[in-house]
Short mmCIF file of C-alpha atoms and ligand atoms in Angstrom, two decimals:
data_model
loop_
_atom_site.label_atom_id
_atom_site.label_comp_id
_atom_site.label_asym_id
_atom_site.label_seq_id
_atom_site.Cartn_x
_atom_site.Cartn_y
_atom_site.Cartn_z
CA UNK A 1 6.64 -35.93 -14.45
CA UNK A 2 7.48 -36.63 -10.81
CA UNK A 3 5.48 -39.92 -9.70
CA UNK A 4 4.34 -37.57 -6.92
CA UNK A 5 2.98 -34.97 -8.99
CA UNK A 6 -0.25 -34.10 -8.61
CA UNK A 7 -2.24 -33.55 -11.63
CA UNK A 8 -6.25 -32.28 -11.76
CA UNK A 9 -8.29 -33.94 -14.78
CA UNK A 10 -11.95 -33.55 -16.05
CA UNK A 11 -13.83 -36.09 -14.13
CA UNK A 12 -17.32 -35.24 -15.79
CA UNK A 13 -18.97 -32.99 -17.99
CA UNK A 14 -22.20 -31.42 -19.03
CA UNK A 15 -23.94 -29.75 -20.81
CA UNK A 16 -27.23 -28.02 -21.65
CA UNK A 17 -28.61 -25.83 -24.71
CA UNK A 18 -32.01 -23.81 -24.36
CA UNK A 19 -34.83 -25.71 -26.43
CA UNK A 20 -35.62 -22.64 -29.30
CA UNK A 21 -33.61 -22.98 -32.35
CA UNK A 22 -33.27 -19.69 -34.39
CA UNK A 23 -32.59 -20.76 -38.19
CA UNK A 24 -30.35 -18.27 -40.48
CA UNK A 25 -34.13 -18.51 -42.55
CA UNK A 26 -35.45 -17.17 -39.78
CA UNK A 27 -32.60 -14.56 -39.30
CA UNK A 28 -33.43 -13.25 -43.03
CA UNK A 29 -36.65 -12.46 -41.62
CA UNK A 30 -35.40 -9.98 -39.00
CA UNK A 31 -32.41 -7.98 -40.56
CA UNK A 32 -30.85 -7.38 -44.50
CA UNK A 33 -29.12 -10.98 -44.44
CA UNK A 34 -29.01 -14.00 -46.44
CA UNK A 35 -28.43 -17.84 -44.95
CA UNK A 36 -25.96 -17.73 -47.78
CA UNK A 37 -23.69 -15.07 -46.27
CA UNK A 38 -24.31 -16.12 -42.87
CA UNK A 39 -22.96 -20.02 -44.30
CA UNK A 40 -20.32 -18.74 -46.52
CA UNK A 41 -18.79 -16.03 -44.14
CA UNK A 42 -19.13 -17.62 -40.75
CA UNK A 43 -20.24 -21.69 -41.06
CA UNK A 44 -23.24 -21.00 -39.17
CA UNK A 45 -26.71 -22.15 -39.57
CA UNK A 46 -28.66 -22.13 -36.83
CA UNK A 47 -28.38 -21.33 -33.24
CA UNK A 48 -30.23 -21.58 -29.71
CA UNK A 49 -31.93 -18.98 -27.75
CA UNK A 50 -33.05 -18.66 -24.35
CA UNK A 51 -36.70 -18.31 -23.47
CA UNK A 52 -37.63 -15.55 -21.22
CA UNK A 53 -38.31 -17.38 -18.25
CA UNK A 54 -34.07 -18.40 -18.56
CA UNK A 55 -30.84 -16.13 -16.99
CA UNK A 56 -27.20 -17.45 -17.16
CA UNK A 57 -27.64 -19.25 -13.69
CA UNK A 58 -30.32 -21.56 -14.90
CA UNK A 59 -28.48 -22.60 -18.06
CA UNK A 60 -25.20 -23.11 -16.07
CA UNK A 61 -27.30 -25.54 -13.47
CA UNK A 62 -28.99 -28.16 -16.22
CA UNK A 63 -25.55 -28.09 -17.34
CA UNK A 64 -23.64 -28.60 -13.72
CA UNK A 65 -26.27 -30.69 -12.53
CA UNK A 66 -25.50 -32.91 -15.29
CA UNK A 67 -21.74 -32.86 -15.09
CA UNK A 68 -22.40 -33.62 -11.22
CA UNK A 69 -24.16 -36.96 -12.40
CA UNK A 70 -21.43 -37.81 -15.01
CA UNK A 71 -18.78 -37.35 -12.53
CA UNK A 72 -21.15 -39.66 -9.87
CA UNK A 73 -20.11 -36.14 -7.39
CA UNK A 74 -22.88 -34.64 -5.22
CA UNK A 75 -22.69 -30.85 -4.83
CA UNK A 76 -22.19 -31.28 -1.20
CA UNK A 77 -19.11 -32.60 -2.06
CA UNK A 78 -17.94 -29.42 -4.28
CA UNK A 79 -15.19 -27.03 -2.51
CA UNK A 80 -15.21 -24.33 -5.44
CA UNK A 81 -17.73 -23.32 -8.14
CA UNK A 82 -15.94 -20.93 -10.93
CA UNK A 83 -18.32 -19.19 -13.45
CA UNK A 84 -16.88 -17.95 -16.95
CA UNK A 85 -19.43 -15.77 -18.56
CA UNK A 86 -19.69 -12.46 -20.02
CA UNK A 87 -23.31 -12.49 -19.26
CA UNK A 88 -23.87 -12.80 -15.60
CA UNK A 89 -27.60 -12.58 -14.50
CA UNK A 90 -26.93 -9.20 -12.60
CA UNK A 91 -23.50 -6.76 -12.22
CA UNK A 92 -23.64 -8.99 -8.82
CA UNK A 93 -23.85 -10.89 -6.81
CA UNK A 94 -21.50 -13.41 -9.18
CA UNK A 95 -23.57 -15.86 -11.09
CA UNK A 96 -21.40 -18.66 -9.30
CA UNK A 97 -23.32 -17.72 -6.04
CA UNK A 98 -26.41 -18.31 -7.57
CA UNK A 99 -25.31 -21.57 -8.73
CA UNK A 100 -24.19 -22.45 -5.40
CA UNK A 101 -27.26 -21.87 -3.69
CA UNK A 102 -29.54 -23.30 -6.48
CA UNK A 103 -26.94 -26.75 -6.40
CA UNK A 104 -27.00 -26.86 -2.87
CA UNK A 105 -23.34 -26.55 -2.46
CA UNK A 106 -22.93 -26.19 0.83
CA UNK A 107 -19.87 -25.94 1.22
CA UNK A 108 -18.46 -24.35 -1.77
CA UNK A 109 -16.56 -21.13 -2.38
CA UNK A 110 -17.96 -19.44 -5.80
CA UNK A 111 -16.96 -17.11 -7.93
CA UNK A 112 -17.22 -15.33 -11.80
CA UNK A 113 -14.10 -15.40 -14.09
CA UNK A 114 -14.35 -12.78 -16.37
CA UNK A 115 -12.27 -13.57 -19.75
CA UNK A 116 -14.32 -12.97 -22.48
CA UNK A 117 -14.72 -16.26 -24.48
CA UNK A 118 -11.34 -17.70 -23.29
CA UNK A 119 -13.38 -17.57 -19.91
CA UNK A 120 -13.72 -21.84 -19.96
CA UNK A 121 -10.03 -21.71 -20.39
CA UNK A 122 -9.05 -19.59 -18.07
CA UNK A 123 -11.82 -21.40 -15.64
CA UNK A 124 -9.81 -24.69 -16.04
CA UNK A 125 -6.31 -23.29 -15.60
CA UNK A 126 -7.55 -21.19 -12.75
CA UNK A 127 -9.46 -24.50 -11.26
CA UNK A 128 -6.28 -27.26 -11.54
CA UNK A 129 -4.07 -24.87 -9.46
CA UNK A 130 -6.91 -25.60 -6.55
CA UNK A 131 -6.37 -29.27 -7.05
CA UNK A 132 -2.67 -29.30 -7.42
CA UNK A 133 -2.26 -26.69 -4.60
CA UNK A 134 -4.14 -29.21 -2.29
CA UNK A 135 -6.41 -26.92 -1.25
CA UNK A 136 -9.47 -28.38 -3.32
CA UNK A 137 -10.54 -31.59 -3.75
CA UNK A 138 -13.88 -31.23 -6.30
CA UNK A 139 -14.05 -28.03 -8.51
CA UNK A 140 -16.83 -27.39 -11.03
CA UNK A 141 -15.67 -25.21 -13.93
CA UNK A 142 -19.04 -23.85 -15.86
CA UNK A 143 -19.26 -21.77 -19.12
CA UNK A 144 -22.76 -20.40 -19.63
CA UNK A 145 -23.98 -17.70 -22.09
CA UNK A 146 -27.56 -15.91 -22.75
CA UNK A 147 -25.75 -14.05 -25.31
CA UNK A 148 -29.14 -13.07 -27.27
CA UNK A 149 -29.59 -10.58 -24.14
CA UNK A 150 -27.23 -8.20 -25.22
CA UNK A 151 -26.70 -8.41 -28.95
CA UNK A 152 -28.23 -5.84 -31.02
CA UNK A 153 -31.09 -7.71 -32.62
CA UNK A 154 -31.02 -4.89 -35.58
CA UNK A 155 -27.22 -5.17 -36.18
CA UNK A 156 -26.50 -7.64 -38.70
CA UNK A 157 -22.79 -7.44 -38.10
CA UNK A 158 -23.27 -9.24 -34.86
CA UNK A 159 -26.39 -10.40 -34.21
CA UNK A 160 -25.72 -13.38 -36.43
CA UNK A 161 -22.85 -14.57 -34.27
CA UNK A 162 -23.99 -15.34 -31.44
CA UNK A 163 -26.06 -18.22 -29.68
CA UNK A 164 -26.52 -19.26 -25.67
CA UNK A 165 -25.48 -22.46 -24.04
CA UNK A 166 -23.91 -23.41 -21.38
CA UNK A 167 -21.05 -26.53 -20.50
CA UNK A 168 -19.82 -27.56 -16.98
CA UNK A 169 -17.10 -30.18 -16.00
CA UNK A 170 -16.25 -31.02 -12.72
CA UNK A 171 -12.19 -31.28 -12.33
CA UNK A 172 -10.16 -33.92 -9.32
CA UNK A 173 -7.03 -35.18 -9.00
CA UNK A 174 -6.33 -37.87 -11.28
CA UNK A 175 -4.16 -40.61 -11.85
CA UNK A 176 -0.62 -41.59 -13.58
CA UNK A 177 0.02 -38.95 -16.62
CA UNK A 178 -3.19 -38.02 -17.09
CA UNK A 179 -4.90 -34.64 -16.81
CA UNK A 180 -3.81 -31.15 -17.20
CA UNK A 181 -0.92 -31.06 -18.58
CA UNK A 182 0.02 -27.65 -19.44
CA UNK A 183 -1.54 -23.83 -19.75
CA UNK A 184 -1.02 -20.85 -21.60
CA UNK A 185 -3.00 -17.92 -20.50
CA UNK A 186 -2.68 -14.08 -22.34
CA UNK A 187 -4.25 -10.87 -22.85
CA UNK A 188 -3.97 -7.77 -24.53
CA UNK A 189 -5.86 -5.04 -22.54
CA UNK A 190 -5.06 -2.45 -25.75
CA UNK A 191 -7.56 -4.58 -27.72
CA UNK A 192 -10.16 -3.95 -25.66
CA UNK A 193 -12.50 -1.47 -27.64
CA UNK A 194 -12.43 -4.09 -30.19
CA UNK A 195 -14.98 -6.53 -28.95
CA UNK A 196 -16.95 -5.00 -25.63
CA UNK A 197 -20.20 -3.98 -23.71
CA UNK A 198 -19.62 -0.35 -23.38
CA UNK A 199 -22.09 0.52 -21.19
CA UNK A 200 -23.74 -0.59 -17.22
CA UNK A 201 -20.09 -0.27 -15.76
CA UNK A 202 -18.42 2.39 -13.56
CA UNK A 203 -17.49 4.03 -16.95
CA UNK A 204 -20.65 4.86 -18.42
CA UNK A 205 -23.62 3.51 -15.95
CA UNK A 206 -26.64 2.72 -16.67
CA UNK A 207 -28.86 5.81 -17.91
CA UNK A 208 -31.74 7.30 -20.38
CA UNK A 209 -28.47 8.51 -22.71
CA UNK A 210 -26.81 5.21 -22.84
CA UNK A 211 -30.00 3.35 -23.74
CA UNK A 212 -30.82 5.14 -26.55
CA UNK A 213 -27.31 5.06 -27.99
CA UNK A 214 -27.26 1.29 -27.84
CA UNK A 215 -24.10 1.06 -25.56
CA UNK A 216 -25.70 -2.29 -23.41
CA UNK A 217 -25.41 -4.26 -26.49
CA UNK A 218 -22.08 -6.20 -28.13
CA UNK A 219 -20.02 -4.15 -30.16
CA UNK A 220 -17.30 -5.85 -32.44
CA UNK A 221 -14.79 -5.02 -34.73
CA UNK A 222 -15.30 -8.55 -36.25
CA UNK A 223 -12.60 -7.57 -38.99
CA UNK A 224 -9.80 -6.84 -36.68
CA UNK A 225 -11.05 -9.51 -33.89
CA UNK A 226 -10.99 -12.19 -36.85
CA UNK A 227 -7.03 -11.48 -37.73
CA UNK A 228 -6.43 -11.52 -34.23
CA UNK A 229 -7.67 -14.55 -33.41
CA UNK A 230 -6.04 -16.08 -36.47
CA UNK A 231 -2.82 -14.79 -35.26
CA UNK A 232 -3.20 -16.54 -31.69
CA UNK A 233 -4.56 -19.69 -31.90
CA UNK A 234 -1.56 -20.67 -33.43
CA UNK A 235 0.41 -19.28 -31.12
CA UNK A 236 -1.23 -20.65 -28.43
CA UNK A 237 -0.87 -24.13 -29.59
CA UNK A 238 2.87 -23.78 -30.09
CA UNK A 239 3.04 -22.32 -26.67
CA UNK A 240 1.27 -25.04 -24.73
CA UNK A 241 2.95 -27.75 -26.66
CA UNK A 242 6.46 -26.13 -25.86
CA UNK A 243 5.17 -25.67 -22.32
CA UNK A 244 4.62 -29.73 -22.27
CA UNK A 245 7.83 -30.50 -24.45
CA UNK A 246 5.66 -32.08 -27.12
CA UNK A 247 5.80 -30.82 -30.84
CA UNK A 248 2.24 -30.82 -32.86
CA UNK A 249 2.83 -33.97 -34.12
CA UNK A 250 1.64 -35.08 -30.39
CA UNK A 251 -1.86 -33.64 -30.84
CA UNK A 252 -4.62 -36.39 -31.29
CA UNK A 253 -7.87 -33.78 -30.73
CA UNK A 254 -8.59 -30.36 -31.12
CA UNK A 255 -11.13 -28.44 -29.70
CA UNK A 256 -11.13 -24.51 -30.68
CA UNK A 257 -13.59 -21.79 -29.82
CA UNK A 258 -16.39 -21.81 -31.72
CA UNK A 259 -16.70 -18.28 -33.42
CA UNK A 260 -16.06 -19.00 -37.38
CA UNK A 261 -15.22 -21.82 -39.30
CA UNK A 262 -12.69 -19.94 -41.26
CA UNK A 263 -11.01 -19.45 -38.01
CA UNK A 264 -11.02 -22.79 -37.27
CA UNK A 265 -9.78 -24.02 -40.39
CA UNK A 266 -7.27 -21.59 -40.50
CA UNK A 267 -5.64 -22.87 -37.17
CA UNK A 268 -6.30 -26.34 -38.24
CA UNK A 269 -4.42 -26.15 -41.18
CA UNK A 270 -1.57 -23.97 -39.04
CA UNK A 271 -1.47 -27.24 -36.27
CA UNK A 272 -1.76 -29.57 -39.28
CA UNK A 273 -4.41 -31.39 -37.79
CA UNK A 274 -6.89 -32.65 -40.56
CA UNK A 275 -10.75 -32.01 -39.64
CA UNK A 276 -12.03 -35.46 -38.62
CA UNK A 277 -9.93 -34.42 -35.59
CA UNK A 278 -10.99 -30.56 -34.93
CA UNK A 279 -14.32 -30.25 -32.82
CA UNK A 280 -17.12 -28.08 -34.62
CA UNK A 281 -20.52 -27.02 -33.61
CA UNK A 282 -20.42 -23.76 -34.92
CA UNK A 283 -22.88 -24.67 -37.70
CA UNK A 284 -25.54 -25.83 -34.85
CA UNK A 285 -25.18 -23.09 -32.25
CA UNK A 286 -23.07 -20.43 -32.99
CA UNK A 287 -20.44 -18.73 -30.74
CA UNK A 288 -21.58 -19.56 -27.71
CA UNK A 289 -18.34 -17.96 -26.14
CA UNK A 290 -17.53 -19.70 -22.55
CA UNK A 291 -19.80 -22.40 -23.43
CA UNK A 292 -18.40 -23.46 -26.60
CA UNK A 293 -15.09 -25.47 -25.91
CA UNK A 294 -17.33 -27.64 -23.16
CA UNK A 295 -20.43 -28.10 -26.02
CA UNK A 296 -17.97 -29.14 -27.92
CA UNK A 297 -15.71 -31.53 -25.41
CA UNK A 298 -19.03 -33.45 -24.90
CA UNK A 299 -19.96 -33.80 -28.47
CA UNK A 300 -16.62 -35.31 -29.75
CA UNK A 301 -17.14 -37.92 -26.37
CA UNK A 302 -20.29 -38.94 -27.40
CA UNK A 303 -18.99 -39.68 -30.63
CA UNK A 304 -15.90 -41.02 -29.49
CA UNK A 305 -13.47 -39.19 -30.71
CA UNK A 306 -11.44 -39.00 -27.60
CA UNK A 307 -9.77 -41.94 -25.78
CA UNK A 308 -7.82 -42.23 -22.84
CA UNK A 309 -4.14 -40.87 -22.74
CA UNK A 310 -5.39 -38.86 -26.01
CA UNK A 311 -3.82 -35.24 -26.27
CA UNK A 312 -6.35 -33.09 -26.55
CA UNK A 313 -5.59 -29.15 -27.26
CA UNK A 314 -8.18 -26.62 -26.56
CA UNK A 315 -7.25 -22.91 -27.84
CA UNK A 316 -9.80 -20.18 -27.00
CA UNK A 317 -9.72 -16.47 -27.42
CA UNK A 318 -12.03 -13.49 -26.98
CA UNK A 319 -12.96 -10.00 -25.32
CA UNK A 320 -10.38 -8.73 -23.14
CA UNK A 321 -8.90 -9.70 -25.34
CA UNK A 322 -7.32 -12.68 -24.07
CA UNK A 323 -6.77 -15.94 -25.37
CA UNK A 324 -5.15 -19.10 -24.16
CA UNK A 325 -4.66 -22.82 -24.20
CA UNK A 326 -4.57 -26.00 -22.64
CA UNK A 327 -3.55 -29.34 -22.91
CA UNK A 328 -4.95 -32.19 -20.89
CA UNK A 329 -4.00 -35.56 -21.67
CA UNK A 330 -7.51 -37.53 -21.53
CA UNK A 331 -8.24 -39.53 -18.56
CA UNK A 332 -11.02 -42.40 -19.40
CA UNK A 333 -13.29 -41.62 -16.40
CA UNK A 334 -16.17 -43.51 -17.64
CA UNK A 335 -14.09 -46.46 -17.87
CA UNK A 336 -12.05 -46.10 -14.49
O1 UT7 B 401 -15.60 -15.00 -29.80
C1 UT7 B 401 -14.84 -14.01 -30.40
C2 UT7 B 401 -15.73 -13.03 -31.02
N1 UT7 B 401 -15.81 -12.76 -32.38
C3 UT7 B 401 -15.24 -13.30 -33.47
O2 UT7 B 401 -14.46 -14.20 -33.43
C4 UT7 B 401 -15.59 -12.69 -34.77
C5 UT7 B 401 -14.43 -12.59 -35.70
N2 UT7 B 401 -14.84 -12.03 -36.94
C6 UT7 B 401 -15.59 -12.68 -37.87
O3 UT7 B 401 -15.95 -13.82 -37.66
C7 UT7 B 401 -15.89 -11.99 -39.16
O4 UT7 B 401 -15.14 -10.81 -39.24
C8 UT7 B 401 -17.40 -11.65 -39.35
C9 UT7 B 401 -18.18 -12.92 -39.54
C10 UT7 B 401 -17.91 -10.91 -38.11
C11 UT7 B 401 -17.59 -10.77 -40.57
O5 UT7 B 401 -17.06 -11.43 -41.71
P1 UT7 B 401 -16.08 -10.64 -42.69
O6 UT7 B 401 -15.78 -11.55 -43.79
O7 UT7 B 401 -14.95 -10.12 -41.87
O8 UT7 B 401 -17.02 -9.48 -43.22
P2 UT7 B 401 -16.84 -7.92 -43.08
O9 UT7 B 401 -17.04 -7.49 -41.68
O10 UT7 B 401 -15.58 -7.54 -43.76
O11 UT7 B 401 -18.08 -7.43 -43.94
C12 UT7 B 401 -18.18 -7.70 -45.33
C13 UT7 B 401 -19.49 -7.15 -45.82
C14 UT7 B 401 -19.76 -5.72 -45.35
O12 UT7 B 401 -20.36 -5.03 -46.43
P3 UT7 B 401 -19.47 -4.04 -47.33
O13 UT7 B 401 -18.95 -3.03 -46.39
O14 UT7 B 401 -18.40 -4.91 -47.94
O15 UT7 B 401 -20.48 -3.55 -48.32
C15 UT7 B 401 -20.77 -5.88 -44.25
O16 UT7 B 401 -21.62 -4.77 -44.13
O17 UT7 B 401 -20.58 -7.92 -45.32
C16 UT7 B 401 -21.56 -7.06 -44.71
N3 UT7 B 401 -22.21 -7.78 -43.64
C17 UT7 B 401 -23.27 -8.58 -43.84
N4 UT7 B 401 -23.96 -8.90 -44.95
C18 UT7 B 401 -25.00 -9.75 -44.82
C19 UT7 B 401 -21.89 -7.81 -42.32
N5 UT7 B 401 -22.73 -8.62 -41.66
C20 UT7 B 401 -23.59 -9.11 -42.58
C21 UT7 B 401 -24.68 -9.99 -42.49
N6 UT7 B 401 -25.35 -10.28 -43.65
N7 UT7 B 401 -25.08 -10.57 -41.35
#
């Protein structure tokens, strides 16, 4: 690294999951399921679901506002606001927006990132080039999800998955070798009838037809998405690593998408990384999709399992589909 590189870091981070909890005893009660399959197939056991009072926006502002106070930022101070979510409160205006205003971000650009559950990812990557571009000095990077809005509460196959949440972190320069080190962003646009919302688009609006055949709710191919996403995490990894010149050795913490233990055991075992140093909260909310990697950063701090100049790898993939990775060698802010 050049000693005048600039490099953006996470300078605070929050988070915030609604209050109802939604057991898979409970789940047995509403379609032909068992908290045995749910366990053995997918690691889950419970997850959280918004009340009705609760859209996207209000998730993603307990969960900024916090971040704000961990970072010791004001929103006044913030110059961009990005949103990843695949459930926006409304087609538009972006969710973002409605952050702003509810922050009081003054003076803040904002704006939706739309990468299925890479979308955190892809928020950060997207977010650093602000910083390092000089044209941003305080970014806040949000994942929020009210997933339970458009699953299919009678289709086992997916309505099992899926939980809402939501995770902000606010990103600034920061100093020496710290930060975000490298980023690996991908897609594969031929994928995308594997994992999507068909309907309330351009495609197929809204209308009495599309209602009744169900096409506003998540549809999955969960068999093909699953050997997908097995197939790229790994890659990922390799490819941020290379990206960075390290080798996986060089890895201290890993933080996956949350979507399936399997998964992640799969790509811990690929990275060689044993599971004291993998973050999971699968089991307590499910796949919260944008909001998972951040739930998941702020768990493994509060149990300190990061420390400063740690390498920490996140991999996500998704709907799109896309997937990506990033590394970010961990800057200490609480102890700056
Ligand atoms: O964020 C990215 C989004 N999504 C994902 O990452 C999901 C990736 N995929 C997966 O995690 C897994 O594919 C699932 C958890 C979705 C499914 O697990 P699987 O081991 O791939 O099961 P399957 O789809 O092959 O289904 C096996 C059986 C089927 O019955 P038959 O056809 O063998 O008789 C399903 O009908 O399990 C049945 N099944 C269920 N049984 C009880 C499907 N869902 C359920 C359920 N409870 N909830």
């Amino acid at each position: 690294m050049g000693c005048n590189e600039i490099r953006a870091g996470i300078v605070g981070v929050g988070t915030y999951v609604p209050e109802r909890v939604l057991t898979n005893a409970d789940m047995e009660n509403m379609v032909a399921t068992s908290d045995e399959w749910i366990r053995a197939r997918t690691g889950i056991r419970e997850r959280r679901v918004a009340s009705a009072e609760e859209a996207t926006s209000d998730l993603a502002l307990v969960a900024s506002r916090r971040a704000l106070e961990d970072a010791g930022v004001s929103a006044g101070e913030l110059d961009v606001i990005i949103v990843a979510t695949n459930t926006p409160d409304m087609l538009f205006p972006a969710t973002a927006c409605l952050l702003q205003d509810k922050l009081g971000a003054a003076k803040a650009g904002a704006f939706d990132l739309l990468a299925g559950c890479t979308g955190f990812i892809y928020g950060i990557a997207v977010g650093a080039q602000f910083i390092t571009a000089g044209t941003a000095r305080t970014v806040l990077v949000v994942g929020a999800e009210t997933l339970s809005r458009i699953v299919n509460w009678k289709d086992r196959s997916t309505c099992v998955l899926f939980g809402d949440g939501a995770g902000a972190v606010v990103l600034r320069r920061v100093p020496g070798d710290r930060g975000v080190i490298s980023s690996v962003l991908r897609s594969d646009g031929g994928g995308g009838h594997l994992l999507h919302m068909p309907a309330g688009g351009s495609r197929q609006p809204a209308s009495v037809e599309t209602i009744t055949a169900n096409m506003h709710y998540v549809h999955m191919n969960g068999r093909e998405v699953f050997k997908f996403a097995v197939r790229v995490m790994g890659e990922a990894a390799d490819e941020v690593l290379h990206q960075a010149g390290m080798g996986r050795e060089d890895i201290d913490f890993f933080i996956p998408h949350q979507a399936n233990i399997r998964i992640i055991e799969h790509a811990a075992r690929k990275i060689g990384l044993p599971m004291e140093r993998v973050a999971v909260n699968v089991d307590r909310y499910g796949n919260t999709s944008t909001a998972s990697i951040p739930l998941a950063l702020e768990e493994a701090l509060q149990r300190g399992k990061i420390a400063d100049g740690d390498n920490v790898i996140m991999i996500g993939f998704g709907a799109g589909l896309t997937w990506g990775g990033l590394l970010v060698k961990w800057y200490d802010y609480k102890n700056r």
